[in-house]
Coordinates of C-alpha atoms in Angstrom, one line a residue:
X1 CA -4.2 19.1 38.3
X2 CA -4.6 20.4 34.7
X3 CA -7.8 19.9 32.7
X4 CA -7.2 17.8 29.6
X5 CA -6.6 19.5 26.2
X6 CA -9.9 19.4 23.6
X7 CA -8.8 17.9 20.7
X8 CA -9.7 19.9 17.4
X9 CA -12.1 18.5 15.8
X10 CA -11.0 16.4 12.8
X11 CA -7.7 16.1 14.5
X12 CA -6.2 12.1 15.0
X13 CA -5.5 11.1 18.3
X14 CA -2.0 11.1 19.4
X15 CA -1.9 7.6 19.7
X16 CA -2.9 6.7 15.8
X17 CA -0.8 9.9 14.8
X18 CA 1.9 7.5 16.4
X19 CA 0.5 4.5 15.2
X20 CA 0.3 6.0 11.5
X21 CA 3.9 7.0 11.6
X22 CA 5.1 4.0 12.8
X23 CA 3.3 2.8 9.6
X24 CA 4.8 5.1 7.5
X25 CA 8.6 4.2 8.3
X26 CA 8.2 0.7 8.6
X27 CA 6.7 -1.5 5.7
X28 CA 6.8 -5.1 7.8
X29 CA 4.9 -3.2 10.2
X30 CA 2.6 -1.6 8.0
X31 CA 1.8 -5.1 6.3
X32 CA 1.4 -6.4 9.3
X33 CA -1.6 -4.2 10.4
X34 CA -3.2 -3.9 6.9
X35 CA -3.2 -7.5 6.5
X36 CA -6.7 -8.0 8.7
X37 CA -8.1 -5.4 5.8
X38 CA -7.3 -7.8 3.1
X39 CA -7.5 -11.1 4.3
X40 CA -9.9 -11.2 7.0
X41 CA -10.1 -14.4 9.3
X42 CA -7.0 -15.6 8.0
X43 CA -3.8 -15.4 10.3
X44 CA -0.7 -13.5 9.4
X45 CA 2.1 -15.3 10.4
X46 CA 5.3 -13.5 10.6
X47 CA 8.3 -15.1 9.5
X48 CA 12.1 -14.1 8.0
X49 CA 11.6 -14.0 4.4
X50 CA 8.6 -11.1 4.6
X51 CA 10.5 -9.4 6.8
X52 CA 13.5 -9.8 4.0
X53 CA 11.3 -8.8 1.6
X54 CA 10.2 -6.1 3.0
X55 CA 13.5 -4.9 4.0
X56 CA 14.6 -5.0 0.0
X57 CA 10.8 -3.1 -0.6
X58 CA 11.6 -0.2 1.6
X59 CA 15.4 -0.5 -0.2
X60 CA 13.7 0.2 -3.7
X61 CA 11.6 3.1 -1.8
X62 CA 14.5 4.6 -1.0
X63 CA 16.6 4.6 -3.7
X64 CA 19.1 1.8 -2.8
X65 CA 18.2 -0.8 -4.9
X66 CA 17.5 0.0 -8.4
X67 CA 16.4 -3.6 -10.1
X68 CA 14.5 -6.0 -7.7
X69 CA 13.5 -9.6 -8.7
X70 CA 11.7 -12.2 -6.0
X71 CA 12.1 -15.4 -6.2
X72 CA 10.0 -17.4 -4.3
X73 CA 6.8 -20.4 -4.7
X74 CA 3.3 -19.4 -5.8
X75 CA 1.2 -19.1 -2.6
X76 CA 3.9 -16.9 -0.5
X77 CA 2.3 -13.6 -0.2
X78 CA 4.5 -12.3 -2.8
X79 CA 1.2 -10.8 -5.0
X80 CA -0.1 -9.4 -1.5
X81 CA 3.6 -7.8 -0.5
X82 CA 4.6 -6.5 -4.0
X83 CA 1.4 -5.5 -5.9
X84 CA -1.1 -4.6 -2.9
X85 CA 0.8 -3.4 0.3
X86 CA 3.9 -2.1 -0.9
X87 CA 2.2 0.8 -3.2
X88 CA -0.7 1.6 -0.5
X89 CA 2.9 1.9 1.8
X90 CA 4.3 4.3 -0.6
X91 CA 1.2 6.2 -0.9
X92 CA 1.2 7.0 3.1
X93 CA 4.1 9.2 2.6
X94 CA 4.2 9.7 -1.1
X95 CA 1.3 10.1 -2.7
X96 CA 2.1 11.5 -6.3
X97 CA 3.6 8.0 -7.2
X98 CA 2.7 6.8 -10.0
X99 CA 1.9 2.9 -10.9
X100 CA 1.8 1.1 -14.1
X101 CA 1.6 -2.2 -13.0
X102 CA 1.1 -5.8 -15.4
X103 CA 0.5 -10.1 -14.9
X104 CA 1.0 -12.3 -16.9
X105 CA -3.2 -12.3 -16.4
X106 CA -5.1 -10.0 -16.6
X107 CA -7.3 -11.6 -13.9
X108 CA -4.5 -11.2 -11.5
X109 CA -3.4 -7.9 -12.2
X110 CA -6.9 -7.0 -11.8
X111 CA -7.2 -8.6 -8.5
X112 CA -4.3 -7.2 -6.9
X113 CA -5.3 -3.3 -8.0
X114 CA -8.6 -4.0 -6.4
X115 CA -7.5 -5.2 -3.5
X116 CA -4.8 -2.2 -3.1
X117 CA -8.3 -0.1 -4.0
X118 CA -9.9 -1.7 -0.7
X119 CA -7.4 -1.3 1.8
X120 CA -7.2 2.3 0.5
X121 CA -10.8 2.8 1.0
X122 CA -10.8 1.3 4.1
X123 CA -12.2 3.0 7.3
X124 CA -8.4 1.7 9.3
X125 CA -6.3 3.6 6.0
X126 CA -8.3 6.8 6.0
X127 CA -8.2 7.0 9.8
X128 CA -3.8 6.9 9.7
X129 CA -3.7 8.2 6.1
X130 CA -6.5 10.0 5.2
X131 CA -5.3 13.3 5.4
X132 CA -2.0 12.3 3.2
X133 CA -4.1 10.2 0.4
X134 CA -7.7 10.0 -1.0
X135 CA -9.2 8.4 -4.0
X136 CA -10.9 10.7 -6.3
X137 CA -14.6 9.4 -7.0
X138 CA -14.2 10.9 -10.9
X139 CA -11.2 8.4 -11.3
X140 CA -11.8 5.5 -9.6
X141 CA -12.5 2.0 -11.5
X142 CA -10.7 -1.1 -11.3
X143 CA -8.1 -1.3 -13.9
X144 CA -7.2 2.4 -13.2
X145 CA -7.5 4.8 -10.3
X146 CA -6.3 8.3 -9.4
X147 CA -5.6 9.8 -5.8
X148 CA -5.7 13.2 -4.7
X149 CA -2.7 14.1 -5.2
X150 CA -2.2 12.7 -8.7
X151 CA -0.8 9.3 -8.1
X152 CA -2.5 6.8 -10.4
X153 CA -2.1 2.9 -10.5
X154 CA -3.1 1.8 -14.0
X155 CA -2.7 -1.9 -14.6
X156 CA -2.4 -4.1 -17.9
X157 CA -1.8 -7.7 -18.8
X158 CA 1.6 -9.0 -20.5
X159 CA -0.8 -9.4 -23.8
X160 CA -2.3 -5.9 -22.7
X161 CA -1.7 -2.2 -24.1
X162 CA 0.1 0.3 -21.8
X163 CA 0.9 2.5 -24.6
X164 CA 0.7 6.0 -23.8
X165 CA 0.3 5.5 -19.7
X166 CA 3.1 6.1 -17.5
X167 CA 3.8 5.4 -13.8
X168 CA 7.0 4.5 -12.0

């Protein structure tokens, strides 16, 4: 019988190497398992129209849908999906993207860039994605942050300015 490998240190275990690429091709998945990061306590319950709007999500990632528009009642995750999981998804594999992001409040668009901010900085997030994505400490407030690679997510209200800032 062979002796196990060592791993190299700072090297992921297979199985979250696994885990993290799972992640990476699958955006229901991935909000699946980040949703304990950003609502803690509270149950995720699967159901057809996440996984729908998901589906369209990854569509817009790849290039196959140009214009998106959601349609659904207040108080469906939409916030979460769109402003929050989607763009820490797209960061996984991509991280030059670039965000400009708006609400109608400036509360809200607020809220949702910190909470993208937190499940970045999160210990589960670094431990699959580290390696791909880091926040720079230099660049890091609320309202704007800047990764490692150059990706930025800059928000703004509908009554804000977003002159001069760019993003995707």
């Amino acid at each position: 019988m062979k002796a196990p490998r060592p791993m190299m240190v700072g090297a992921l275990p297979p199985v979250v190497k696994l885990e993290a690429e799972l992640l990476r091709r699958s955006l229901h998945e991935f909000s699946v398992a980040s949703w304990p990061i950003l609502e803690p306590g509270a149950e995720f319950i699967v159901n057809w129209l996440l996984e729908v709007i998901d589906a369209h999500l990854e569509a817009v990632t790849k290039g196959k849908i140009r214009n998106l528009i959601i349609n659904i009642p207040p108080r469906c995750t939409k916030s979460t999906k769109v402003s929050v999981m989607w763009p820490a998804w797209e960061w996984a594999s991509r991280p030059e993207e670039q965000y400009l992001t708006a609400s109608h409040a400036d509360e809200l668009a607020t809220r949702d860039a910190f909470k993208m901010r937190i499940l970045i900085e999160s210990s589960w997030y670094r431990k699959r994605f580290g390696e791909t994505v880091a926040l720079r400490h230099d660049q890091n407030a609320k309202t704007r942050f800047v990764n490692t690679r150059n990706g930025h997510r800059i928000v703004t209200s509908v009554g804000g300015s977003a002159i001069g800032e760019g993003g995707t």
